[in-house]
Amino acid sequence: MNLSFRELSAMGSALILAVIAWNYFPDAFLIADGGELRMATKSGYEVLDKSSMLFWFGVGTIVTLIVFEIIYHIVLATRFREEANTSADERDRMVMSKARRNSYYVLDIGALFLVGHLYLTEPSGLMAAQFLLLLLVTAELVKYLSIVVFYRLSI
Amino acid sequence: MARTRIRNRVRELRFLHGEMTQQALAEKIGVTRQTVIAIENNKYSPSLEVAFRIAEVFNVPLDQVFQFAPAAKG
């Protein structure tokens, strides 16, 4: 299978995002939805600030994502040096445009469902933020996978 | 796989012009080699501008490069 630089870029980004999201969201939802978080101390226990925990967990996740993306794309660009330095042509732009359209559809429909869900369940702000983040990640994944499909099937 | 109804002689014309490589043609018309491959395999229909550039590279009329296949009557 002869994969181009842009296909491998999209595949790699999708895989990295999927793995990191798989690691982030279960814990994030647990923290956001769970009850009081306590940490044992010498004098008894200390109630942890969930917002602060989630914030720093999120920052760490984003940093991890960026680092992996950079490393992956450096390695890829080294392997496909000439292709990496070539600007996108009309077909590349068309693929990106259609992929972004698919991503937009997911975001649009997902947002409608999310509004309904939030209205019905009235979750906390932290939970609502995690649902929104999950929707954004899903839309990004759809974009990357669409890029791969469009290149493979040819648009 | 999706194939267009537009057929082309790009590969044939490339070989007739000093066995021009796909990369060389791509550079002349301003697209990537992958796009040239997709055009030759009838998997991508280029824009009008790129189509005219291809015809210009091979110094032939546009309809000598691209042909529109009529729809099958049923």
mmCIF file of C-alpha atoms in Angstrom:
data_model
loop_
_atom_site.group_PDB
_atom_site.id
_atom_site.type_symbol
_atom_site.label_atom_id
_atom_site.label_comp_id
_atom_site.label_asym_id
_atom_site.label_seq_id
_atom_site.Cartn_x
_atom_site.Cartn_y
_atom_site.Cartn_z
ATOM 1 C CA MET A 1 0.000 0.000 0.000
ATOM 2 C CA ASN A 2 1.615 3.225 -1.193
ATOM 3 C CA LEU A 3 0.588 5.887 1.302
ATOM 4 C CA SER A 4 1.426 9.530 0.759
ATOM 5 C CA PHE A 5 2.802 11.934 3.339
ATOM 6 C CA ARG A 6 -0.575 13.571 3.864
ATOM 7 C CA GLU A 7 -2.351 10.252 4.340
ATOM 8 C CA LEU A 8 0.230 9.097 6.875
ATOM 9 C CA SER A 9 0.018 12.481 8.602
ATOM 10 C CA ALA A 10 -3.744 12.161 8.982
ATOM 11 C CA MET A 11 -3.535 8.513 10.075
ATOM 12 C CA GLY A 12 -0.900 9.293 12.671
ATOM 13 C CA SER A 13 -2.759 12.293 14.016
ATOM 14 C CA ALA A 14 -5.959 10.245 14.272
ATOM 15 C CA LEU A 15 -4.201 7.429 16.098
ATOM 16 C CA ILE A 16 -2.407 9.752 18.527
ATOM 17 C CA LEU A 17 -5.598 11.676 19.264
ATOM 18 C CA ALA A 18 -7.620 8.478 19.720
ATOM 19 C CA VAL A 19 -5.094 6.950 22.136
ATOM 20 C CA ILE A 20 -4.742 10.103 24.199
ATOM 21 C CA ALA A 21 -8.510 10.659 24.287
ATOM 22 C CA TRP A 22 -8.987 7.005 25.301
ATOM 23 C CA ASN A 23 -6.689 7.662 28.239
ATOM 24 C CA TYR A 24 -8.106 11.058 29.165
ATOM 25 C CA PHE A 25 -11.888 10.840 29.043
ATOM 26 C CA PRO A 26 -12.640 7.912 31.373
ATOM 27 C CA ASP A 27 -10.654 9.550 34.167
ATOM 28 C CA ALA A 28 -11.916 13.015 33.326
ATOM 29 C CA PHE A 29 -15.562 11.944 33.462
ATOM 30 C CA LEU A 30 -14.885 10.054 36.674
ATOM 31 C CA ILE A 31 -13.392 13.140 38.278
ATOM 32 C CA ALA A 32 -16.093 15.465 36.936
ATOM 33 C CA ASP A 33 -19.019 13.259 37.852
ATOM 34 C CA GLY A 34 -17.724 11.666 41.000
ATOM 35 C CA GLY A 35 -18.455 12.895 44.426
ATOM 36 C CA GLU A 36 -16.077 14.594 46.724
ATOM 37 C CA LEU A 37 -12.432 13.711 46.097
ATOM 38 C CA ARG A 38 -10.376 13.221 49.189
ATOM 39 C CA MET A 39 -6.680 12.769 49.746
ATOM 40 C CA ALA A 40 -5.438 11.152 52.907
ATOM 41 C CA THR A 41 -3.217 13.347 55.047
ATOM 42 C CA LYS A 42 -1.541 12.840 58.390
ATOM 43 C CA SER A 43 -4.275 14.723 60.176
ATOM 44 C CA GLY A 44 -7.154 12.957 58.363
ATOM 45 C CA TYR A 45 -8.096 13.868 54.821
ATOM 46 C CA GLU A 46 -8.090 16.838 52.513
ATOM 47 C CA VAL A 47 -10.869 17.607 50.044
ATOM 48 C CA LEU A 48 -9.359 18.112 46.591
ATOM 49 C CA ASP A 49 -10.391 20.843 44.203
ATOM 50 C CA LYS A 50 -11.876 18.946 41.225
ATOM 51 C CA SER A 51 -11.737 21.950 38.898
ATOM 52 C CA SER A 52 -8.069 22.441 39.523
ATOM 53 C CA MET A 53 -7.360 18.726 39.138
ATOM 54 C CA LEU A 54 -9.224 18.538 35.860
ATOM 55 C CA PHE A 55 -7.560 21.683 34.593
ATOM 56 C CA TRP A 56 -4.029 20.398 35.194
ATOM 57 C CA PHE A 57 -4.969 16.924 33.956
ATOM 58 C CA GLY A 58 -6.250 18.569 30.786
ATOM 59 C CA VAL A 59 -3.138 20.714 30.397
ATOM 60 C CA GLY A 60 -0.931 17.662 30.825
ATOM 61 C CA THR A 61 -2.973 15.775 28.240
ATOM 62 C CA ILE A 62 -2.740 18.601 25.721
ATOM 63 C CA VAL A 63 1.016 18.916 26.228
ATOM 64 C CA THR A 64 1.381 15.160 25.746
ATOM 65 C CA LEU A 65 -0.694 15.355 22.570
ATOM 66 C CA ILE A 66 1.397 18.204 21.171
ATOM 67 C CA VAL A 67 4.690 16.480 21.985
ATOM 68 C CA PHE A 68 3.621 13.222 20.318
ATOM 69 C CA GLU A 69 2.299 15.090 17.268
ATOM 70 C CA ILE A 70 5.535 17.023 16.888
ATOM 71 C CA ILE A 71 7.737 13.949 17.248
ATOM 72 C CA TYR A 72 5.605 11.945 14.821
ATOM 73 C CA HIS A 73 5.560 14.665 12.180
ATOM 74 C CA ILE A 74 9.285 15.317 12.483
ATOM 75 C CA VAL A 75 9.946 11.617 11.852
ATOM 76 C CA LEU A 76 7.434 11.587 8.996
ATOM 77 C CA ALA A 77 8.860 14.729 7.393
ATOM 78 C CA THR A 78 12.338 13.225 7.584
ATOM 79 C CA ARG A 79 11.108 10.128 5.756
ATOM 80 C CA PHE A 80 9.081 12.103 3.175
ATOM 81 C CA ARG A 81 11.284 15.165 2.952
ATOM 82 C CA GLU A 82 10.316 16.288 -0.530
ATOM 83 C CA GLU A 83 6.593 15.680 -0.111
ATOM 84 C CA ALA A 84 6.544 17.418 3.259
ATOM 85 C CA ASN A 85 7.989 20.563 1.699
ATOM 86 C CA THR A 86 5.476 20.583 -1.155
ATOM 87 C CA SER A 87 2.515 22.882 -0.647
ATOM 88 C CA ALA A 88 -0.986 21.486 -0.997
ATOM 89 C CA ASP A 89 -2.307 21.299 -4.553
ATOM 90 C CA GLU A 90 -5.931 21.537 -5.736
ATOM 91 C CA ARG A 91 -6.689 17.893 -4.917
ATOM 92 C CA ASP A 92 -5.195 18.209 -1.424
ATOM 93 C CA ARG A 93 -7.267 21.346 -0.814
ATOM 94 C CA MET A 94 -10.407 19.592 -2.039
ATOM 95 C CA VAL A 95 -9.786 16.623 0.271
ATOM 96 C CA MET A 96 -9.252 18.961 3.232
ATOM 97 C CA SER A 97 -12.358 20.929 2.383
ATOM 98 C CA LYS A 98 -14.556 17.827 2.214
ATOM 99 C CA ALA A 99 -13.007 16.415 5.391
ATOM 100 C CA ARG A 100 -13.682 19.657 7.250
ATOM 101 C CA ARG A 101 -17.262 19.533 5.947
ATOM 102 C CA ASN A 102 -17.723 16.082 7.484
ATOM 103 C CA SER A 103 -16.185 17.323 10.710
ATOM 104 C CA TYR A 104 -18.601 20.236 10.701
ATOM 105 C CA TYR A 105 -21.591 17.898 10.262
ATOM 106 C CA VAL A 106 -20.472 15.876 13.306
ATOM 107 C CA LEU A 107 -19.982 19.043 15.310
ATOM 108 C CA ASP A 108 -23.334 20.453 14.222
ATOM 109 C CA ILE A 109 -25.389 17.332 14.934
ATOM 110 C CA GLY A 110 -23.413 16.555 18.062
ATOM 111 C CA ALA A 111 -23.994 20.036 19.427
ATOM 112 C CA LEU A 112 -27.747 19.648 18.972
ATOM 113 C CA PHE A 113 -27.722 16.356 20.835
ATOM 114 C CA LEU A 114 -25.492 17.839 23.498
ATOM 115 C CA VAL A 115 -27.827 20.771 24.068
ATOM 116 C CA GLY A 116 -30.711 18.359 24.477
ATOM 117 C CA HIS A 117 -28.724 16.139 26.815
ATOM 118 C CA LEU A 118 -27.559 19.069 28.935
ATOM 119 C CA TYR A 119 -31.073 20.437 29.121
ATOM 120 C CA LEU A 120 -32.516 17.119 30.228
ATOM 121 C CA THR A 121 -29.807 15.971 32.637
ATOM 122 C CA GLU A 122 -28.541 19.335 33.943
ATOM 123 C CA PRO A 123 -25.025 18.126 34.647
ATOM 124 C CA SER A 124 -22.391 20.135 36.459
ATOM 125 C CA GLY A 125 -20.241 22.619 34.584
ATOM 126 C CA LEU A 126 -17.293 20.243 34.709
ATOM 127 C CA MET A 127 -19.334 17.437 33.157
ATOM 128 C CA ALA A 128 -20.719 19.731 30.471
ATOM 129 C CA ALA A 129 -17.181 20.824 29.622
ATOM 130 C CA GLN A 130 -16.068 17.204 29.244
ATOM 131 C CA PHE A 131 -19.002 16.402 26.951
ATOM 132 C CA LEU A 132 -18.148 19.409 24.805
ATOM 133 C CA LEU A 133 -14.500 18.403 24.679
ATOM 134 C CA LEU A 134 -15.495 14.880 23.677
ATOM 135 C CA LEU A 135 -17.580 16.310 20.841
ATOM 136 C CA LEU A 136 -14.653 18.408 19.603
ATOM 137 C CA VAL A 137 -12.303 15.420 19.707
ATOM 138 C CA THR A 138 -14.848 13.285 17.839
ATOM 139 C CA ALA A 139 -15.169 15.948 15.134
ATOM 140 C CA GLU A 140 -11.371 16.063 14.762
ATOM 141 C CA LEU A 141 -11.183 12.283 14.479
ATOM 142 C CA VAL A 142 -13.864 12.311 11.790
ATOM 143 C CA LYS A 143 -11.848 14.927 9.893
ATOM 144 C CA TYR A 144 -8.644 12.856 9.976
ATOM 145 C CA LEU A 145 -10.426 9.638 9.011
ATOM 146 C CA SER A 146 -12.263 11.436 6.200
ATOM 147 C CA ILE A 147 -8.925 12.639 4.831
ATOM 148 C CA VAL A 148 -7.621 9.079 4.715
ATOM 149 C CA VAL A 149 -10.806 7.709 3.119
ATOM 150 C CA PHE A 150 -10.958 10.457 0.489
ATOM 151 C CA TYR A 151 -7.344 9.916 -0.521
ATOM 152 C CA ARG A 152 -7.753 6.115 -0.637
ATOM 153 C CA LEU A 153 -11.003 6.143 -2.562
ATOM 154 C CA SER A 154 -10.054 9.258 -4.517
ATOM 155 C CA ILE A 155 -12.547 12.121 -4.678
ATOM 156 C CA MET B 1 -13.373 2.885 -6.032
ATOM 157 C CA ALA B 2 -14.866 6.052 -7.480
ATOM 158 C CA ARG B 3 -14.015 6.625 -11.129
ATOM 159 C CA THR B 4 -14.993 9.641 -13.153
ATOM 160 C CA ARG B 5 -16.642 9.594 -16.559
ATOM 161 C CA ILE B 6 -13.837 11.700 -17.910
ATOM 162 C CA ARG B 7 -11.161 9.617 -19.574
ATOM 163 C CA ASN B 8 -7.681 10.849 -20.422
ATOM 164 C CA ARG B 9 -4.553 9.979 -22.347
ATOM 165 C CA VAL B 10 -2.139 11.572 -19.926
ATOM 166 C CA ARG B 11 -0.054 8.442 -19.402
ATOM 167 C CA GLU B 12 0.154 7.769 -23.124
ATOM 168 C CA LEU B 13 1.102 11.372 -23.889
ATOM 169 C CA ARG B 14 3.748 11.310 -21.163
ATOM 170 C CA PHE B 15 5.451 8.334 -22.723
ATOM 171 C CA LEU B 16 5.212 9.907 -26.160
ATOM 172 C CA HIS B 17 6.984 13.025 -24.865
ATOM 173 C CA GLY B 18 10.331 11.531 -24.041
ATOM 174 C CA GLU B 19 8.956 9.201 -21.389
ATOM 175 C CA MET B 20 8.309 12.133 -19.091
ATOM 176 C CA THR B 21 8.030 11.066 -15.465
ATOM 177 C CA GLN B 22 4.963 11.680 -13.351
ATOM 178 C CA GLN B 23 7.046 13.928 -11.099
ATOM 179 C CA ALA B 24 8.239 16.001 -14.052
ATOM 180 C CA LEU B 25 4.685 16.462 -15.309
ATOM 181 C CA ALA B 26 3.492 17.295 -11.804
ATOM 182 C CA GLU B 27 6.080 20.038 -11.503
ATOM 183 C CA LYS B 28 5.152 21.482 -14.894
ATOM 184 C CA ILE B 29 1.429 21.698 -14.130
ATOM 185 C CA GLY B 30 1.713 22.637 -10.444
ATOM 186 C CA VAL B 31 0.289 19.583 -8.705
ATOM 187 C CA THR B 32 1.730 16.705 -6.698
ATOM 188 C CA ARG B 33 2.823 13.399 -8.189
ATOM 189 C CA GLN B 34 -0.035 11.705 -6.309
ATOM 190 C CA THR B 35 -2.498 13.935 -8.122
ATOM 191 C CA VAL B 36 -0.983 13.015 -11.493
ATOM 192 C CA ILE B 37 -1.328 9.338 -10.536
ATOM 193 C CA ALA B 38 -4.974 9.893 -9.578
ATOM 194 C CA ILE B 39 -5.632 11.687 -12.893
ATOM 195 C CA GLU B 40 -4.028 8.915 -14.949
ATOM 196 C CA ASN B 41 -6.075 6.290 -13.109
ATOM 197 C CA ASN B 42 -9.286 8.237 -13.799
ATOM 198 C CA LYS B 43 -9.836 8.672 -10.082
ATOM 199 C CA TYR B 44 -9.642 12.449 -10.116
ATOM 200 C CA SER B 45 -10.860 15.058 -12.578
ATOM 201 C CA PRO B 46 -8.545 18.075 -12.543
ATOM 202 C CA SER B 47 -9.765 21.628 -12.598
ATOM 203 C CA LEU B 48 -10.145 23.360 -15.945
ATOM 204 C CA GLU B 49 -6.951 25.303 -15.366
ATOM 205 C CA VAL B 50 -4.881 22.196 -14.648
ATOM 206 C CA ALA B 51 -6.458 20.422 -17.615
ATOM 207 C CA PHE B 52 -5.422 23.288 -19.911
ATOM 208 C CA ARG B 53 -1.912 23.254 -18.436
ATOM 209 C CA ILE B 54 -1.618 19.537 -19.209
ATOM 210 C CA ALA B 55 -2.709 20.145 -22.784
ATOM 211 C CA GLU B 56 -0.209 22.981 -23.044
ATOM 212 C CA VAL B 57 2.654 20.804 -21.751
ATOM 213 C CA PHE B 58 1.923 18.184 -24.419
ATOM 214 C CA ASN B 59 1.144 20.825 -27.041
ATOM 215 C CA VAL B 60 -2.147 19.241 -28.042
ATOM 216 C CA PRO B 61 -5.780 20.411 -27.960
ATOM 217 C CA LEU B 62 -7.665 19.788 -24.747
ATOM 218 C CA ASP B 63 -9.951 17.183 -26.305
ATOM 219 C CA GLN B 64 -6.874 15.186 -27.324
ATOM 220 C CA VAL B 65 -6.047 14.808 -23.653
ATOM 221 C CA PHE B 66 -9.492 14.461 -22.033
ATOM 222 C CA GLN B 67 -12.658 12.763 -23.305
ATOM 223 C CA PHE B 68 -16.060 12.649 -21.684
ATOM 224 C CA ALA B 69 -17.512 9.167 -21.677
ATOM 225 C CA PRO B 70 -21.265 9.201 -22.401
ATOM 226 C CA ALA B 71 -23.578 7.710 -19.786
ATOM 227 C CA ALA B 72 -24.678 4.117 -20.393
ATOM 228 C CA LYS B 73 -28.212 4.069 -21.772
ATOM 229 C CA GLY B 74 -30.586 1.742 -20.017
#
